[in-house]
Structure formats: structure tokens, C-alpha cells
């Protein structure tokens, strides 16, 4: 929205694309429906038509799909703590370090039946009932979805370490064992990569596919005729083009690598498409893809979820303005400072990857607290002094960095250091959540005590 308001769409040096926290968050999470409100292919759980489409592809009754989102992540962990949720399988994330108010949720994970799939020991694996040693990305094959709508093969380069298994194997094997215990079989299905015709070969326990390519072909079916159309991204094409394929790519022809640009000007449309019949007025945003003519699109496309970002309104986009919602825990006499947490240049998230890079670890080996020069004078602090931060949920002692990067009345602490869990202090109260269910890591009240 900010890029749209300031006229920065498709301008040099401008990038409104999502910079996600982990690789494949666009492809493996959003596009594939890995969020509570989504189904594969940019479909919404709350949409009955979407549920019916996915149920048909999966060969199951639509009634078995949830009719509404089951709640955000923090709701899930609160239900784990209350005992409503009995077990949890954690894969490729580190909530034992990353969740706000971590002390409460760490105890919930420790008490529940918690399974963790991971490559290295983390602050979450130490809470696990069962650990499933996992193969690394170079030890397995799959498809990654990037922020620029690009899907690429990640080939297996080396054999997995002894005793480890790929995520695909783990999920498939658990599904097989559950199905066998329930005595519930399904049909093994082979999908023709060029026609989409489904051939049922035999009855099996577990999933209806047995290889990564078979799973990918089923996913391609879920994207067909959607904005995220990857039907044309055959395994053969992905393996033959190191640069991958950009959706929408409905054409299976080997040389077709999808759509490089979706947001285009009138002049560019005339040159690349050869024709344009639309009224491109000043300030009008038009979304082009290879299905534009067939779908009869005439303007801003509604968001696929239950809360549209834009609706057609003449020639203008509707911008929704939301309150900041920062009023739950503001500074007071007892806790007069604001604690802000985040990432650093060297370390991303919980440091499970970046802290294993020697150079990055040497540059930034441990967490610290940034304090403004004004507050440093008040507390008689210098860089390197020890300072205790205390919130209503926890406390921590950190070395001080006096810097003008933070304003007076605020302190900043990165959260990459597994030895210094700053999220023991942060806030997870429901009133601090945004409309997306995101907890507020950026604002909570603390007091400072010189050590």
C-alpha cells in the first residue's frame, strides 16, 4: 500500500515484494496454503467454492475441511498450555526461543507431547518429547517458492547423514502409520504432468503420492486457473531451467518460463501483449497475467482472503487504515521504558543458521541492549556496563551499547542469542495482537536496573 500511495510500483530501486523471515515462506507457506485461513493455490478456507475445489483434487468430502480459520499461532500455543491441544509437531521453526512471553509457552511445550523435526539442537528441541533428525536442504530434493513469484528446484547434492530423514519422508511415513492403524486406505494416484489426468494405480495406506515429483504434480493441479498458476511448471521444466519459473505459468511448453512482469503500464502492455482495450487512467492500477482476457478482469483484484485489501471503486484503490493498537502495555511509573526487539544485520531470527557462520558470530557473538545517550547519563551507564531489564513477565541482564539509534525512553534488544532469551520479557496478551493474529514484539513496558 505504501508503494502504491507513493507511486513507487515498478520504479527503479523500489521493491514492494515480501521479505519473509525464512526461505520458501512465500511458496511453501502462502502459495501452498500453509496458514490457518488458506488452502492451496491462494484459496480461502472460509470460501465454500474453494473448499469444494480442493476436496475434489484431494479426493475427499468437502465437509472434512474446516469452514473457518482455526485461529492464529498464539491461539494454538495458548490452547496447548490449557490442555485443549494435547500434542504438537514442530518443523523448521524455533518457538522455544521465538515466542513472546516465552517462559509460559516453553513450559506448555515441555508438558505436552511435543515432536520436533530439526537439523541442529535448538531451544525448542530441548523441550521435545521426540526429536526427528532431519536432512538439510542440500540433502533432499524439493521446490522453493521465492518472493518474486519464482519457483525453483533445489536438487539433492549429497546423501543425508546417517539416521536422518527428509521432511517429505517423515510426513509420508507418519501418515502411512496413522492410516494403517485406522485401517483407512486411499488410492495411489499418478497425475499426467502434461494433461492433468489422474490415474489410480492401487490402494495404499497414507498419502496418495510417493515421490516429491508426484506431490508437486498434485500441487500444480491446485494452482491451475488461479492467479498463482504453476500448472506449466513441470518437473522437467524446473530441472532444465536453473532460474526457475515465475507464476502465472499455465503453459506446459518447455520454453515458457511464466510471467516476468505483472504490474505494467499502458505502453508496456501494448508492446508485450500487442493489444490493449482497457482504459488506463492516471493512478489506475491494473494487474496483468496470462489469464487476464479469459477471466475478464477489469481492475484491482480482490485479495483471496476474507478481508479484501482493495475493492474496485472507479479508478482508485481503497486503502484501509488500521490503528496501531499499542495501548495495552505502555510505560508507567513502575515500568517507565519501552522495550523493542528485532533482528540485526548479522543475525536473522533465533540465530539457528547465522550463529553457525563463523564470521557473523565473530562480528556479533552475543545479545546486548541499546540505550540512548540521555538515558545512559541518567543511569550512569557506558558501553559495556551491565544492565538488568525487568518486565511484568521476566528479567534479563545484558551488556549496554550506548547509541543514538534508539530514542530516549526506549531500549532495543536483538533476539538471536539462545543464551539470552529476551522473549521471556515480551508481551503475548491477546489485545496486543494485530488483525492478522501477530503478537506485538515491538512494544512492552520495562524498567532498568544498573547491575
CSV table of C-alpha atoms in Angstrom, one decimal:
chain,number,residue,atom,x,y,z
A,1,UNK,CA,0.0,0.0,0.0
A,2,UNK,CA,2.8,2.5,0.8
A,3,UNK,CA,4.4,1.8,-2.6
A,4,UNK,CA,1.1,2.3,-4.2
A,5,UNK,CA,0.4,5.6,-2.4
A,6,UNK,CA,3.8,7.0,-3.1
A,7,UNK,CA,3.9,6.0,-6.8
A,8,UNK,CA,6.8,3.5,-6.4
A,9,UNK,CA,5.3,0.5,-8.1
A,10,UNK,CA,7.8,-0.8,-10.7
A,11,UNK,CA,10.2,2.1,-10.2
A,12,UNK,CA,13.9,1.6,-10.1
A,13,UNK,CA,15.2,0.9,-6.6
A,14,UNK,CA,11.7,0.2,-5.3
A,15,UNK,CA,10.6,-3.2,-4.1
A,16,UNK,CA,7.2,-3.8,-2.5
A,17,UNK,CA,7.7,-7.6,-2.5
A,18,UNK,CA,7.6,-9.6,0.7
A,19,UNK,CA,10.9,-10.1,2.5
A,20,UNK,CA,9.9,-13.1,4.6
A,21,UNK,CA,11.6,-14.5,7.6
A,22,UNK,CA,12.7,-17.8,6.1
A,23,UNK,CA,13.4,-19.3,2.6
A,24,UNK,CA,10.3,-20.7,0.9
A,25,UNK,CA,7.9,-18.7,3.1
A,26,UNK,CA,6.1,-17.4,0.0
A,27,UNK,CA,6.0,-20.7,-1.9
A,28,UNK,CA,5.9,-23.3,0.9
A,29,UNK,CA,3.6,-21.3,3.2
A,30,UNK,CA,1.4,-18.8,1.5
A,31,UNK,CA,1.0,-20.2,-2.0
A,32,UNK,CA,0.5,-23.8,-0.7
A,33,UNK,CA,-2.0,-22.8,1.9
A,34,UNK,CA,0.2,-23.4,5.0
A,35,UNK,CA,-1.6,-20.8,7.0
A,36,UNK,CA,-4.8,-21.3,9.1
A,37,UNK,CA,-7.0,-19.2,6.8
A,38,UNK,CA,-5.7,-20.6,3.5
A,39,UNK,CA,-6.0,-23.6,1.1
A,40,UNK,CA,-3.5,-24.3,-1.7
A,41,UNK,CA,-3.5,-22.0,-4.7
A,42,UNK,CA,-4.4,-18.8,-2.9
A,43,UNK,CA,-7.8,-20.1,-1.8
A,44,UNK,CA,-9.6,-19.2,1.4
A,45,UNK,CA,-10.8,-21.8,4.0
A,46,UNK,CA,-13.9,-19.6,4.5
A,47,UNK,CA,-14.9,-19.9,0.8
A,48,UNK,CA,-17.2,-22.9,0.2
A,49,UNK,CA,-16.4,-22.9,-3.6
A,50,UNK,CA,-12.7,-23.1,-2.7
A,51,UNK,CA,-13.2,-25.9,-0.3
A,52,UNK,CA,-15.1,-27.9,-2.9
A,53,UNK,CA,-12.3,-27.4,-5.5
A,54,UNK,CA,-9.6,-28.6,-3.1
A,55,UNK,CA,-11.7,-31.5,-1.8
A,56,UNK,CA,-12.2,-32.7,-5.4
A,57,UNK,CA,-8.5,-32.7,-6.1
A,58,UNK,CA,-7.7,-34.4,-2.9
A,59,UNK,CA,-10.4,-37.0,-3.4
A,60,UNK,CA,-12.2,-36.3,-0.1
A,61,UNK,CA,-15.5,-35.0,1.2
A,62,UNK,CA,-15.5,-31.2,1.4
A,63,UNK,CA,-17.2,-31.5,4.8
A,64,UNK,CA,-14.0,-32.7,6.3
A,65,UNK,CA,-12.3,-29.3,5.6
A,66,UNK,CA,-12.7,-26.6,8.2
A,67,UNK,CA,-15.2,-23.9,7.3
A,68,UNK,CA,-13.4,-21.1,9.0
A,69,UNK,CA,-9.8,-20.4,10.2
A,70,UNK,CA,-8.9,-22.2,13.3
A,71,UNK,CA,-7.0,-19.3,14.8
A,72,UNK,CA,-3.6,-17.7,14.8
A,73,UNK,CA,-0.4,-19.2,16.2
A,74,UNK,CA,-0.6,-17.7,19.6
A,75,UNK,CA,-4.1,-19.1,20.0
A,76,UNK,CA,-2.7,-22.6,19.2
A,77,UNK,CA,0.0,-22.3,21.9
A,78,UNK,CA,-2.5,-20.9,24.4
A,79,UNK,CA,-4.6,-24.0,23.8
A,80,UNK,CA,-1.6,-26.2,24.2
A,81,UNK,CA,-1.0,-24.5,27.6
A,82,UNK,CA,-4.6,-25.0,28.7
A,83,UNK,CA,-4.5,-28.7,27.8
A,84,UNK,CA,-7.1,-28.4,25.0
A,85,UNK,CA,-4.3,-29.3,22.5
A,86,UNK,CA,-2.6,-32.4,23.6
A,87,UNK,CA,0.2,-32.8,21.1
A,88,UNK,CA,2.2,-30.6,18.6
A,89,UNK,CA,4.6,-31.4,15.8
A,90,UNK,CA,7.1,-28.5,15.2
A,91,UNK,CA,9.0,-28.4,11.9
A,92,UNK,CA,11.5,-25.8,10.7
A,93,UNK,CA,10.8,-23.2,13.4
A,94,UNK,CA,12.1,-22.5,16.9
A,95,UNK,CA,9.2,-21.3,19.1
A,96,UNK,CA,11.1,-22.2,22.3
A,97,UNK,CA,13.1,-19.1,21.6
A,98,UNK,CA,10.9,-17.0,19.2
A,99,UNK,CA,7.5,-16.9,21.0
A,100,UNK,CA,6.7,-13.8,23.2
A,101,UNK,CA,6.2,-14.5,26.9
A,102,UNK,CA,8.4,-17.5,26.2
A,103,UNK,CA,8.5,-18.8,29.8
A,104,UNK,CA,4.8,-19.7,29.8
A,105,UNK,CA,4.9,-21.3,26.3
A,106,UNK,CA,8.1,-23.2,26.9
A,107,UNK,CA,6.6,-24.8,29.9
A,108,UNK,CA,3.5,-25.8,27.8
A,109,UNK,CA,5.7,-27.4,25.2
A,110,UNK,CA,7.6,-29.3,27.9
A,111,UNK,CA,4.4,-30.7,29.4
A,112,UNK,CA,2.7,-31.6,26.2
A,113,UNK,CA,3.6,-34.4,23.7
A,114,UNK,CA,5.9,-32.3,21.5
A,115,UNK,CA,7.6,-33.7,18.4
A,116,UNK,CA,10.4,-31.5,16.8
A,117,UNK,CA,11.9,-32.1,13.4
A,118,UNK,CA,15.2,-30.2,13.1
A,119,UNK,CA,18.8,-30.4,11.9
A,120,UNK,CA,20.6,-28.9,14.9
A,121,UNK,CA,19.8,-28.7,18.6
A,122,UNK,CA,17.8,-25.6,19.5
A,123,UNK,CA,16.0,-24.1,22.5
A,124,UNK,CA,12.9,-26.0,21.1
A,125,UNK,CA,14.5,-29.4,20.7
A,126,UNK,CA,15.4,-29.3,24.5
A,127,UNK,CA,11.6,-29.3,25.2
A,128,UNK,CA,10.7,-32.1,22.9
A,129,UNK,CA,9.2,-35.5,23.8
A,130,UNK,CA,10.5,-36.9,20.5
A,131,UNK,CA,13.2,-35.4,18.2
A,132,UNK,CA,13.1,-36.5,14.5
A,133,UNK,CA,16.6,-35.8,13.0
A,134,UNK,CA,16.1,-34.1,9.6
A,135,UNK,CA,18.0,-33.9,6.4
A,136,UNK,CA,19.4,-30.5,5.4
A,137,UNK,CA,18.3,-28.7,2.2
A,138,UNK,CA,21.4,-29.9,0.3
A,139,UNK,CA,20.5,-33.5,1.3
A,140,UNK,CA,17.0,-33.5,-0.1
A,141,UNK,CA,15.1,-32.5,-3.2
A,142,UNK,CA,12.2,-30.1,-3.5
A,143,UNK,CA,10.8,-26.9,-4.9
A,144,UNK,CA,11.3,-23.5,-3.3
A,145,UNK,CA,8.9,-20.5,-3.9
A,146,UNK,CA,10.6,-17.1,-3.9
A,147,UNK,CA,9.3,-13.6,-3.2
A,148,UNK,CA,9.3,-12.7,-7.0
A,149,UNK,CA,6.8,-15.5,-7.8
A,150,UNK,CA,9.6,-17.7,-8.8
A,151,UNK,CA,9.6,-21.5,-8.2
A,152,UNK,CA,12.9,-23.3,-8.4
A,153,UNK,CA,14.2,-26.9,-7.9
A,154,UNK,CA,16.6,-27.4,-5.1
A,155,UNK,CA,18.3,-30.6,-6.1
A,156,UNK,CA,19.8,-33.1,-3.6
A,157,UNK,CA,23.6,-32.5,-3.7
A,158,UNK,CA,24.8,-35.0,-1.1
A,159,UNK,CA,23.3,-38.0,0.7
A,160,UNK,CA,21.7,-37.3,4.1
A,161,UNK,CA,23.7,-38.1,7.3
A,162,UNK,CA,23.1,-41.5,8.8
A,163,UNK,CA,19.9,-41.6,10.9
A,164,UNK,CA,18.3,-38.6,9.3
A,165,UNK,CA,15.2,-38.4,7.1
A,166,UNK,CA,13.8,-35.8,4.8
A,167,UNK,CA,10.7,-33.8,5.8
A,168,UNK,CA,8.8,-35.5,2.9
A,169,UNK,CA,9.7,-38.9,4.2
A,170,UNK,CA,8.7,-38.0,7.8
A,171,UNK,CA,5.3,-36.7,6.9
A,172,UNK,CA,4.6,-39.5,4.5
A,173,UNK,CA,5.6,-42.2,7.0
A,174,UNK,CA,3.6,-40.7,9.8
A,175,UNK,CA,0.5,-40.5,7.5
A,176,UNK,CA,1.1,-44.1,6.4
A,177,UNK,CA,1.3,-45.4,10.0
A,178,UNK,CA,-1.8,-43.5,11.2
A,179,UNK,CA,-3.8,-44.7,8.2
A,180,UNK,CA,-2.8,-48.3,8.8
A,181,UNK,CA,-3.7,-48.1,12.4
A,182,UNK,CA,-7.1,-46.6,11.4
A,183,UNK,CA,-7.4,-49.2,8.6
A,184,UNK,CA,-8.2,-46.4,6.2
A,185,UNK,CA,-6.7,-46.8,2.7
A,186,UNK,CA,-6.6,-44.3,-0.2
A,187,UNK,CA,-5.8,-44.5,-3.9
A,188,UNK,CA,-2.2,-44.0,-5.1
A,189,UNK,CA,-2.7,-41.5,-7.9
A,190,UNK,CA,-0.3,-40.7,-10.8
A,191,UNK,CA,-1.1,-37.3,-12.4
A,192,UNK,CA,-0.1,-36.9,-16.0
A,193,UNK,CA,2.3,-33.9,-16.0
A,194,UNK,CA,1.0,-32.6,-19.4
A,195,UNK,CA,-2.7,-33.3,-19.3
A,196,UNK,CA,-3.6,-33.4,-15.6
A,197,UNK,CA,-5.4,-36.7,-16.0
A,198,UNK,CA,-5.4,-38.7,-12.8
A,199,UNK,CA,-4.6,-42.4,-13.0
A,200,UNK,CA,-5.4,-44.5,-9.9
A,201,UNK,CA,-3.0,-47.4,-9.6
A,202,UNK,CA,-3.6,-49.2,-6.3
A,203,UNK,CA,-4.9,-48.8,-2.8
A,204,UNK,CA,-2.4,-47.7,-0.2
A,205,UNK,CA,-2.1,-46.5,3.4
A,206,UNK,CA,-1.2,-42.9,3.8
A,207,UNK,CA,-0.8,-40.2,1.2
A,208,UNK,CA,-1.9,-40.6,-2.4
A,209,UNK,CA,1.6,-39.9,-3.7
A,210,UNK,CA,5.0,-41.5,-3.0
A,211,UNK,CA,7.7,-39.1,-4.5
A,212,UNK,CA,8.5,-35.4,-4.5
A,213,UNK,CA,7.6,-35.2,-8.1
A,214,UNK,CA,4.2,-36.8,-7.6
A,215,UNK,CA,3.5,-34.4,-4.7
A,216,UNK,CA,4.5,-31.5,-6.9
A,217,UNK,CA,2.2,-32.6,-9.7
A,218,UNK,CA,-0.8,-32.6,-7.3
A,219,UNK,CA,0.1,-29.1,-6.1
A,220,UNK,CA,0.3,-27.9,-9.7
A,221,UNK,CA,-3.3,-29.1,-10.1
A,222,UNK,CA,-4.4,-27.0,-7.1
A,223,UNK,CA,-2.9,-23.8,-8.8
A,224,UNK,CA,-4.4,-24.4,-12.2
A,225,UNK,CA,-6.5,-21.4,-13.4
A,226,UNK,CA,-5.6,-19.5,-10.2
A,227,UNK,CA,-3.6,-16.3,-10.1
A,228,UNK,CA,-0.7,-18.4,-8.7
A,229,UNK,CA,-1.0,-20.8,-11.7
A,230,UNK,CA,2.0,-23.1,-11.8
A,231,UNK,CA,0.5,-25.8,-14.0
A,232,UNK,CA,3.1,-25.1,-16.6
A,233,UNK,CA,5.9,-25.6,-14.1
A,234,UNK,CA,6.5,-29.3,-14.9
A,235,UNK,CA,9.3,-31.1,-13.0
A,236,UNK,CA,11.2,-31.4,-16.3
A,237,UNK,CA,11.0,-27.7,-16.9
A,238,UNK,CA,12.1,-26.8,-13.4
A,239,UNK,CA,15.1,-29.2,-13.7
A,240,UNK,CA,16.0,-27.8,-17.0
A,241,UNK,CA,15.8,-24.1,-16.1
A,242,UNK,CA,18.1,-23.2,-13.1
A,243,UNK,CA,16.4,-19.8,-12.9
A,244,UNK,CA,13.0,-21.4,-12.3
A,245,UNK,CA,9.5,-20.4,-13.4
A,246,UNK,CA,7.5,-17.4,-12.4
A,247,UNK,CA,3.8,-17.7,-11.9
A,248,UNK,CA,1.4,-17.3,-13.6
A,249,UNK,CA,2.7,-20.0,-15.9
A,250,UNK,CA,-0.2,-22.1,-17.3
A,251,UNK,CA,1.7,-23.2,-20.4
A,252,UNK,CA,3.5,-26.5,-20.2
A,253,UNK,CA,5.7,-25.8,-23.2
A,254,UNK,CA,9.3,-26.3,-22.1
A,255,UNK,CA,10.5,-22.8,-23.3
A,256,UNK,CA,7.7,-20.9,-21.5
A,257,UNK,CA,9.0,-19.8,-18.1
A,258,UNK,CA,6.0,-17.9,-17.0
A,259,UNK,CA,5.3,-14.2,-16.4
A,260,UNK,CA,8.2,-11.9,-15.6
A,261,UNK,CA,6.1,-8.8,-15.0
A,262,UNK,CA,2.5,-8.5,-13.7
A,263,UNK,CA,2.2,-4.8,-13.0
A,264,UNK,CA,2.6,-3.0,-16.3
A,265,UNK,CA,1.9,0.4,-17.9
A,266,UNK,CA,-0.3,1.1,-20.9
A,267,UNK,CA,2.7,1.4,-23.2
A,268,UNK,CA,4.3,-1.8,-21.9
A,269,UNK,CA,1.1,-3.7,-22.3
A,270,UNK,CA,0.7,-2.5,-25.9
A,271,UNK,CA,4.3,-3.6,-26.7
A,272,UNK,CA,4.2,-7.0,-24.9
A,273,UNK,CA,0.7,-8.1,-25.5
A,274,UNK,CA,0.2,-6.4,-28.8
A,275,UNK,CA,-3.2,-5.1,-27.9
A,276,UNK,CA,-5.0,-3.4,-25.0
A,277,UNK,CA,-8.6,-2.5,-24.8
A,278,UNK,CA,-8.6,-1.1,-21.3
A,279,UNK,CA,-8.9,2.5,-20.1
A,280,UNK,CA,-5.7,3.1,-18.3
A,281,UNK,CA,-6.3,6.3,-16.4
A,282,UNK,CA,-3.8,8.2,-14.3
A,283,UNK,CA,-3.5,6.4,-10.9
A,284,UNK,CA,-5.3,3.3,-12.1
A,285,UNK,CA,-3.7,0.0,-11.0
A,286,UNK,CA,-4.1,-2.9,-13.4
A,287,UNK,CA,-2.9,-6.4,-12.8
A,288,UNK,CA,-1.9,-8.4,-15.8
A,289,UNK,CA,-1.4,-12.2,-16.1
A,290,UNK,CA,-1.8,-14.8,-18.7
A,291,UNK,CA,-5.4,-15.4,-17.7
A,292,UNK,CA,-6.5,-11.7,-17.9
A,293,UNK,CA,-8.5,-12.0,-21.1
A,294,UNK,CA,-10.2,-15.3,-20.2
A,295,UNK,CA,-11.2,-14.0,-16.7
A,296,UNK,CA,-12.4,-10.7,-18.0
A,297,UNK,CA,-10.6,-8.8,-15.2
A,298,UNK,CA,-11.4,-5.1,-15.2
A,299,UNK,CA,-9.3,-3.5,-12.4
A,300,UNK,CA,-7.9,-4.2,-9.0
A,301,UNK,CA,-8.1,-7.8,-8.0
A,302,UNK,CA,-9.7,-8.6,-4.7
A,303,UNK,CA,-7.5,-10.3,-2.1
A,304,UNK,CA,-8.1,-14.1,-1.8
A,305,UNK,CA,-8.8,-14.0,1.9
A,306,UNK,CA,-11.9,-12.9,3.8
A,307,UNK,CA,-10.7,-9.3,4.2
A,308,UNK,CA,-10.0,-7.7,0.8
A,309,UNK,CA,-7.1,-5.2,0.7
A,310,UNK,CA,-8.6,-3.4,-2.4
A,311,UNK,CA,-12.0,-3.3,-4.0
A,312,UNK,CA,-13.0,-1.9,-7.3
A,313,UNK,CA,-14.0,1.7,-6.8
A,314,UNK,CA,-13.9,3.6,-10.0
A,315,UNK,CA,-10.3,4.4,-10.7
A,316,UNK,CA,-9.0,4.3,-7.2
A,317,UNK,CA,-7.7,1.7,-4.7
A,318,UNK,CA,-9.3,1.7,-1.3
A,319,UNK,CA,-6.6,1.9,1.4
A,320,UNK,CA,-7.6,0.5,4.8
A,321,UNK,CA,-6.1,2.4,7.8
A,322,UNK,CA,-5.7,0.4,11.0
A,323,UNK,CA,-5.0,1.7,14.4
A,324,UNK,CA,-1.5,0.9,15.8
A,325,UNK,CA,-3.1,-0.9,18.8
A,326,UNK,CA,-0.2,-0.1,21.1
A,327,UNK,CA,-2.2,1.0,24.2
A,328,UNK,CA,-2.3,-2.3,26.1
A,329,UNK,CA,1.0,-2.0,27.9
A,330,UNK,CA,2.6,1.4,27.7
A,331,UNK,CA,5.2,2.8,30.1
A,332,UNK,CA,4.1,3.8,33.6
A,333,UNK,CA,5.8,4.8,36.9
A,334,UNK,CA,6.7,1.2,37.7
A,335,UNK,CA,7.9,0.2,34.2
A,336,UNK,CA,8.8,3.5,32.5
A,337,UNK,CA,10.7,2.3,29.4
A,338,UNK,CA,9.6,0.8,26.1
A,339,UNK,CA,11.3,-2.5,25.1
A,340,UNK,CA,11.7,-3.0,21.3
A,341,UNK,CA,13.1,-6.3,19.9
A,342,UNK,CA,14.2,-7.3,16.4
A,343,UNK,CA,16.9,-8.5,14.1
A,344,UNK,CA,20.4,-7.3,13.2
A,345,UNK,CA,22.4,-7.1,10.1
A,346,UNK,CA,24.4,-10.2,11.1
A,347,UNK,CA,21.7,-12.4,12.6
A,348,UNK,CA,18.2,-13.3,11.5
A,349,UNK,CA,15.6,-14.5,13.9
A,350,UNK,CA,16.8,-17.0,16.5
A,351,UNK,CA,20.3,-17.5,15.1
A,352,UNK,CA,19.9,-21.2,14.4
A,353,UNK,CA,21.7,-20.6,11.0
A,354,UNK,CA,23.5,-17.3,11.2
A,355,UNK,CA,25.2,-18.1,14.6
A,356,UNK,CA,26.8,-21.1,12.9
A,357,UNK,CA,28.6,-18.8,10.4
A,358,UNK,CA,32.0,-18.1,12.0
A,359,UNK,CA,32.4,-14.6,10.5
A,360,UNK,CA,28.9,-13.5,11.6
A,361,UNK,CA,29.4,-15.0,15.1
A,362,UNK,CA,32.8,-13.2,15.4
A,363,UNK,CA,31.2,-9.8,14.4
A,364,UNK,CA,28.2,-10.2,16.7
A,365,UNK,CA,28.7,-13.0,19.3
A,366,UNK,CA,26.0,-12.2,21.8
A,367,UNK,CA,23.0,-10.1,22.6
A,368,UNK,CA,23.2,-6.6,24.1
A,369,UNK,CA,20.8,-3.7,25.0
A,370,UNK,CA,20.9,-0.4,23.0
A,371,UNK,CA,20.4,2.6,25.3
A,372,UNK,CA,20.2,6.3,24.3
A,373,UNK,CA,22.9,8.7,25.4
A,374,UNK,CA,20.3,10.6,27.5
A,375,UNK,CA,19.2,7.5,29.4
A,376,UNK,CA,22.8,6.4,29.8
A,377,UNK,CA,23.7,9.6,31.6
A,378,UNK,CA,20.7,9.2,33.8
A,379,UNK,CA,21.7,5.7,34.9
A,380,UNK,CA,25.5,6.4,34.7
A,381,UNK,CA,26.0,3.8,32.1
A,382,UNK,CA,28.7,3.4,29.5
A,383,UNK,CA,29.1,0.8,26.7
A,384,UNK,CA,29.9,-2.5,28.3
A,385,UNK,CA,28.1,-1.8,31.5
A,386,UNK,CA,25.7,-4.5,32.8
A,387,UNK,CA,22.0,-3.6,32.8
A,388,UNK,CA,19.0,-5.6,34.1
A,389,UNK,CA,15.8,-5.3,32.2
A,390,UNK,CA,12.6,-6.2,34.1
A,391,UNK,CA,9.1,-6.6,32.7
A,392,UNK,CA,5.9,-8.0,34.2
A,393,UNK,CA,6.9,-11.4,32.8
A,394,UNK,CA,10.6,-11.8,33.3
A,395,UNK,CA,14.0,-10.3,33.6
A,396,UNK,CA,17.4,-10.4,31.9
A,397,UNK,CA,20.9,-8.9,32.3
A,398,UNK,CA,22.7,-7.7,29.2
A,399,UNK,CA,25.8,-5.6,28.3
A,400,UNK,CA,25.0,-2.0,27.3
A,401,UNK,CA,25.6,-0.3,23.9
A,402,UNK,CA,25.2,3.4,24.2
A,403,UNK,CA,23.9,4.6,20.8
A,404,UNK,CA,21.8,7.3,19.2
A,405,UNK,CA,20.0,4.5,17.2
A,406,UNK,CA,17.3,4.4,19.9
A,407,UNK,CA,15.3,7.4,21.2
A,408,UNK,CA,15.2,8.4,24.9
A,409,UNK,CA,12.8,6.2,26.8
A,410,UNK,CA,13.3,3.2,24.6
A,411,UNK,CA,15.7,0.3,24.7
A,412,UNK,CA,16.4,-2.3,21.9
A,413,UNK,CA,17.5,-5.9,22.2
A,414,UNK,CA,18.1,-8.4,19.4
A,415,UNK,CA,16.6,-11.9,19.9
A,416,UNK,CA,19.2,-14.1,18.1
A,417,UNK,CA,21.0,-15.1,21.2
A,418,UNK,CA,19.8,-18.5,22.5
A,419,UNK,CA,21.7,-17.9,25.8
A,420,UNK,CA,19.8,-14.6,26.4
A,421,UNK,CA,16.1,-15.2,25.8
A,422,UNK,CA,14.8,-11.6,25.5
A,423,UNK,CA,11.3,-13.1,24.7
A,424,UNK,CA,11.0,-14.1,28.3
A,425,UNK,CA,10.1,-10.4,28.8
A,426,UNK,CA,7.9,-9.7,25.7
A,427,UNK,CA,4.2,-9.4,25.5
A,428,UNK,CA,1.7,-12.0,24.2
A,429,UNK,CA,-1.5,-10.6,25.5
A,430,UNK,CA,-4.4,-11.0,23.0
A,431,UNK,CA,-5.1,-7.3,23.0
A,432,UNK,CA,-1.6,-6.8,21.6
A,433,UNK,CA,-2.3,-8.9,18.5
A,434,UNK,CA,-2.9,-7.3,15.1
A,435,UNK,CA,-5.8,-8.2,12.8
A,436,UNK,CA,-3.5,-10.9,11.4
A,437,UNK,CA,-3.0,-12.5,14.8
A,438,UNK,CA,0.5,-11.3,15.1
A,439,UNK,CA,1.8,-10.8,18.7
A,440,UNK,CA,3.5,-7.4,19.4
A,441,UNK,CA,7.2,-7.9,19.8
A,442,UNK,CA,7.9,-4.2,19.4
A,443,UNK,CA,6.2,-2.7,22.5
A,444,UNK,CA,6.2,-3.8,26.1
A,445,UNK,CA,7.0,-1.9,29.3
A,446,UNK,CA,10.2,-2.5,31.2
A,447,UNK,CA,12.3,-0.9,34.0
A,448,UNK,CA,16.0,-0.6,34.0
A,449,UNK,CA,18.3,-1.6,36.9
A,450,UNK,CA,22.0,-1.0,36.8
A,451,UNK,CA,23.9,-4.0,37.9
